C-alpha positions as CSV (number, residue, x, y, z in Angstrom):
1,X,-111.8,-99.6,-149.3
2,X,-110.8,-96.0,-149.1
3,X,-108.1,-94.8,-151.3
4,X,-106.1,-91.3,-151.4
5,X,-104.1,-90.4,-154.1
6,X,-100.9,-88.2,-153.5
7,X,-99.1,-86.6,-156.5
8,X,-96.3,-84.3,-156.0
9,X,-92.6,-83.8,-157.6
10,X,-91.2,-84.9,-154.2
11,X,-88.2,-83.4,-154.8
12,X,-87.5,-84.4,-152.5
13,X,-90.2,-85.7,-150.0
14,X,-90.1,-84.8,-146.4
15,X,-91.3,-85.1,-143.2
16,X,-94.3,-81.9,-144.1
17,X,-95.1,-84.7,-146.7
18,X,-95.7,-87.8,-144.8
19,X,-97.9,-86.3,-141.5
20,X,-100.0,-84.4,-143.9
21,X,-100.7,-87.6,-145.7
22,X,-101.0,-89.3,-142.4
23,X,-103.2,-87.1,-141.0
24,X,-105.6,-86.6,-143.6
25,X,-105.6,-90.5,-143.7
26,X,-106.5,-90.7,-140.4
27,X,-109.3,-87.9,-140.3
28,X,-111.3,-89.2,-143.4
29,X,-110.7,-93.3,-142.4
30,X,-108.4,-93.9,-145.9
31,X,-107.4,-97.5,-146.0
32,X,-104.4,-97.0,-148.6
33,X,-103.0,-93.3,-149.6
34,X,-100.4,-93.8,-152.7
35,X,-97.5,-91.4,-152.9
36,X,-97.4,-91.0,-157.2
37,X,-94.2,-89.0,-158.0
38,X,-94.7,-86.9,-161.0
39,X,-92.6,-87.6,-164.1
40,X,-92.6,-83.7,-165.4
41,X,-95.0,-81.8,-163.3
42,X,-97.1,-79.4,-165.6
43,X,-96.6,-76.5,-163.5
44,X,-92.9,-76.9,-162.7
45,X,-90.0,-76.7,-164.7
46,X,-88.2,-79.9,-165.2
47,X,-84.6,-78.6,-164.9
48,X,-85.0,-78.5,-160.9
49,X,-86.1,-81.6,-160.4
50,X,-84.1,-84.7,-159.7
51,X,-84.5,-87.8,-162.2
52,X,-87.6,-89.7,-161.7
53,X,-86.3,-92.7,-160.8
54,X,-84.4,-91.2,-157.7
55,X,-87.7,-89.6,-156.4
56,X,-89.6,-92.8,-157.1
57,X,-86.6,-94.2,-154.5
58,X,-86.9,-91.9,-152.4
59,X,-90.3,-92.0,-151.8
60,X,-90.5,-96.0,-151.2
61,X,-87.9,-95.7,-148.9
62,X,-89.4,-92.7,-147.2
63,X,-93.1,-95.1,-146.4
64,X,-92.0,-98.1,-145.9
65,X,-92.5,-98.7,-142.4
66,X,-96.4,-97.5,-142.6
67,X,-98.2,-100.2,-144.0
68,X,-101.2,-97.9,-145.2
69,X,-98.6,-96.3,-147.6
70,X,-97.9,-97.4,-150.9
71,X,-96.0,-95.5,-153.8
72,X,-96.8,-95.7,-157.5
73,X,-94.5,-95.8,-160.7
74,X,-97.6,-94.8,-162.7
75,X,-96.7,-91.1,-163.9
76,X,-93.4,-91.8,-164.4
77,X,-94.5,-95.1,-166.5
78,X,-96.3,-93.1,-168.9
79,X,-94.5,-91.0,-171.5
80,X,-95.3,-86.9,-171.8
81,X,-96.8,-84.5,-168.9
82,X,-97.9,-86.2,-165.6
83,X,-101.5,-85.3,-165.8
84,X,-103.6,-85.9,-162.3
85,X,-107.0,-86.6,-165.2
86,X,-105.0,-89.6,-166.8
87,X,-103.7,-91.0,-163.0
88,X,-106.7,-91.0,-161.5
89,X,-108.7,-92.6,-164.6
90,X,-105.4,-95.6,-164.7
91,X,-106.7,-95.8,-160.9
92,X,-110.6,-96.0,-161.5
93,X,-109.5,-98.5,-164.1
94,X,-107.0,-100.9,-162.1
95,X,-107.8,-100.7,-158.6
96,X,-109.1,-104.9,-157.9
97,X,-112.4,-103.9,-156.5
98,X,-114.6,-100.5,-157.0
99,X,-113.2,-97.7,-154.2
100,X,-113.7,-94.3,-153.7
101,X,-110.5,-92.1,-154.4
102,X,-109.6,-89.3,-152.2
103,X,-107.4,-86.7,-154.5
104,X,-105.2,-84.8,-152.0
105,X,-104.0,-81.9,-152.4
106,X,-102.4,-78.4,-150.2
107,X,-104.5,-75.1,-151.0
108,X,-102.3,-73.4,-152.9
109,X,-102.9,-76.5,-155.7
110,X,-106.4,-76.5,-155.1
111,X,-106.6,-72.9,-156.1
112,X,-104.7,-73.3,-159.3
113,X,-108.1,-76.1,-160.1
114,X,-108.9,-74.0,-163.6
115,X,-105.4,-74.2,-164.9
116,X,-105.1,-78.3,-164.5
117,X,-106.2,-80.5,-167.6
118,X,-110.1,-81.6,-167.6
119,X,-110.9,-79.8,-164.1
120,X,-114.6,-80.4,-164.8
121,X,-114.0,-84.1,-165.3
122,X,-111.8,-84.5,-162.5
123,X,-114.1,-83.2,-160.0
124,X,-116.9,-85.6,-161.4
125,X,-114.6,-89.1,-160.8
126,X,-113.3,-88.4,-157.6
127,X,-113.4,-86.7,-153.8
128,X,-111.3,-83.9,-153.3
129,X,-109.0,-83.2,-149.9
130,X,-107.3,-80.3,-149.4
131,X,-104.9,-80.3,-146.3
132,X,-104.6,-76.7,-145.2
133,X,-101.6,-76.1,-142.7
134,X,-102.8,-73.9,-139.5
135,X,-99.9,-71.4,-138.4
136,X,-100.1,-70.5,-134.6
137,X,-101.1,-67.2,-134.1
138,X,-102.3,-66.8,-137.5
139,X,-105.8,-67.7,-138.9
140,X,-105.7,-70.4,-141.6
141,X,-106.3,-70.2,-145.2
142,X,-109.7,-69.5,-146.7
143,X,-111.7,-72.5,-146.4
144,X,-113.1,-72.2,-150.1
145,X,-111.7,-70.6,-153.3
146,X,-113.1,-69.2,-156.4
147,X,-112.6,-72.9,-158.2
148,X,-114.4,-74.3,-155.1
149,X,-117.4,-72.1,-155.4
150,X,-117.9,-72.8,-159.5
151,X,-118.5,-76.6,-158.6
152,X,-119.3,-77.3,-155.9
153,X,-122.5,-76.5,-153.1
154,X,-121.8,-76.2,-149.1
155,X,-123.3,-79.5,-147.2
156,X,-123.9,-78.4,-143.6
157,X,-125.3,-81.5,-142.0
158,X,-121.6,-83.2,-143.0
159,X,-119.7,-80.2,-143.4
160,X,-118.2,-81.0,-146.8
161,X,-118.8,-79.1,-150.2
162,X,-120.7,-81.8,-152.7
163,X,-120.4,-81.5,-156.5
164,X,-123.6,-82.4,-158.5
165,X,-121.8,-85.9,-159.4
166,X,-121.9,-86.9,-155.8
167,X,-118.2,-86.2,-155.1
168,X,-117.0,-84.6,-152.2
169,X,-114.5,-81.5,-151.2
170,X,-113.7,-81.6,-147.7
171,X,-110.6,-79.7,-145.8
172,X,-108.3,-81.1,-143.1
173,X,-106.5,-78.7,-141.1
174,X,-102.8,-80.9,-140.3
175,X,-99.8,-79.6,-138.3
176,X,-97.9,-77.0,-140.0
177,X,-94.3,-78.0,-140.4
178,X,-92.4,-75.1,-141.9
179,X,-90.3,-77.6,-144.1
180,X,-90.0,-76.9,-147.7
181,X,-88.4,-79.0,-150.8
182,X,-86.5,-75.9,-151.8
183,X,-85.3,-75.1,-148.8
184,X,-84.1,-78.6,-148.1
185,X,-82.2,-78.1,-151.5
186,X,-80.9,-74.8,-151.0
187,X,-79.2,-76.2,-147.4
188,X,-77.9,-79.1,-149.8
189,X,-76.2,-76.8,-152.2
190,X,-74.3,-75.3,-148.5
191,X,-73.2,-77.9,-147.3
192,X,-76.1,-77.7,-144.7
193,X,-77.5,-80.6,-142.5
194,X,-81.0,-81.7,-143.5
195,X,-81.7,-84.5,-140.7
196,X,-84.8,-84.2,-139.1
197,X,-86.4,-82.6,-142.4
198,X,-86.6,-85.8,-144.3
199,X,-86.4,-89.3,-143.0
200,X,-82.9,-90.8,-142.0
201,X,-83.5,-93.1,-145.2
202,X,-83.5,-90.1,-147.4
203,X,-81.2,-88.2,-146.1
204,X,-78.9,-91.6,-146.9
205,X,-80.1,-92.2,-150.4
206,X,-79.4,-88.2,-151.3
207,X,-76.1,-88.5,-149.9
208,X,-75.2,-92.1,-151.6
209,X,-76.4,-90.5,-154.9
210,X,-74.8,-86.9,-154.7
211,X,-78.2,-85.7,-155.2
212,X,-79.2,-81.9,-155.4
């Protein structure tokens, strides 16, 4: 078994959301990738996001029909800041047989590495992904970052960057879909359509719910 973890606020999820994880799924051969809404996100204010319970919905109802895609209560189980340390440690300790996790993540998250709780830890108990998005016409983002280069040493033969622990950072370059969670809200707040942005499901749930 190969397991990817995906934390976010999801607030709400969308379609940039679910090919990412589908794509990177599909490049590294992941058996499972779990969607783990974040309770209160440490870097994001909790007065913009929607109650917990509503993203949780949200996101089961968004990847349901994929069968490699589960979604875990476990951050908002747990009292206090949704710390990716403590979920992927409840992971290492749960899981019903020994399997690799796969922590995935966009760039700009990866770059903020020094600012999370127990970076040094995290990067010994599991693999890092980062899922850059390639803009046509536009070179990509840098392949490696500052945070990158304090931990971890360039493997060419496999083209991934290996921390002394044995864990791996690779990248996967995935289709850039110019959809953001902000911008979904801001149409929300005018009256705006939002189909083909999030799933039909969502787009229901919100509107049953007078979300956003």
């Amino acid at each position: 078994m190969r397991v990817g973890l995906f934390g976010g606020s999801f607030n709400p999820i969308h379609l940039g959301h679910l090919r990412a994880a589908e794509e990177v799924r599909e490049a590294l051969k992941l058996d499972l990738v779990y969607f783990i809404p974040a309770a209160s996100p440490p870097h994001k204010q909790s007065s913009e996001l929607a109650p917990a319970e509503h993203r949780l919905a949200m996101v089961r109802a968004a990847t349901k029909g994929n069968r490699h895609f589960m979604t875990s209560d476990v951050e908002i189980r747990r009292s206090g800041r949704s710390y990716t340390i403590d979920t992927v440690r409840h992971f290492l300790a749960t899981l019903k047989q020994p399997a690799p996790l796969y922590l995935m993540m966009g760039a700009d998250q990866f770059a903020e590495l020094d600012s999370w709780k127990e970076p040094e830890e995290l990067t010994r108990l599991c693999n890092f992904v980062v899922h850059t998005r390639l803009i046509e016409g536009k070179e990509g983002p840098a392949r490696i970052s500052v945070a990158a280069l304090k931990r971890f040493g360039y493997n060419q033969a496999d083209d991934h960057y290996v921390h002394s622990s044995g864990q791996t950072l690779s990248f996967v370059d995935t289709t850039f879909l110019p959809i953001s969670a902000t911008e979904i809200r801001g149409k929300l707040q005018h009256g705006e359509s939002i189909r083909y942005l999030v799933p039909f499901d969502v787009v229901d749930y919100i509107q049953r719910h007078s979300l956003y």
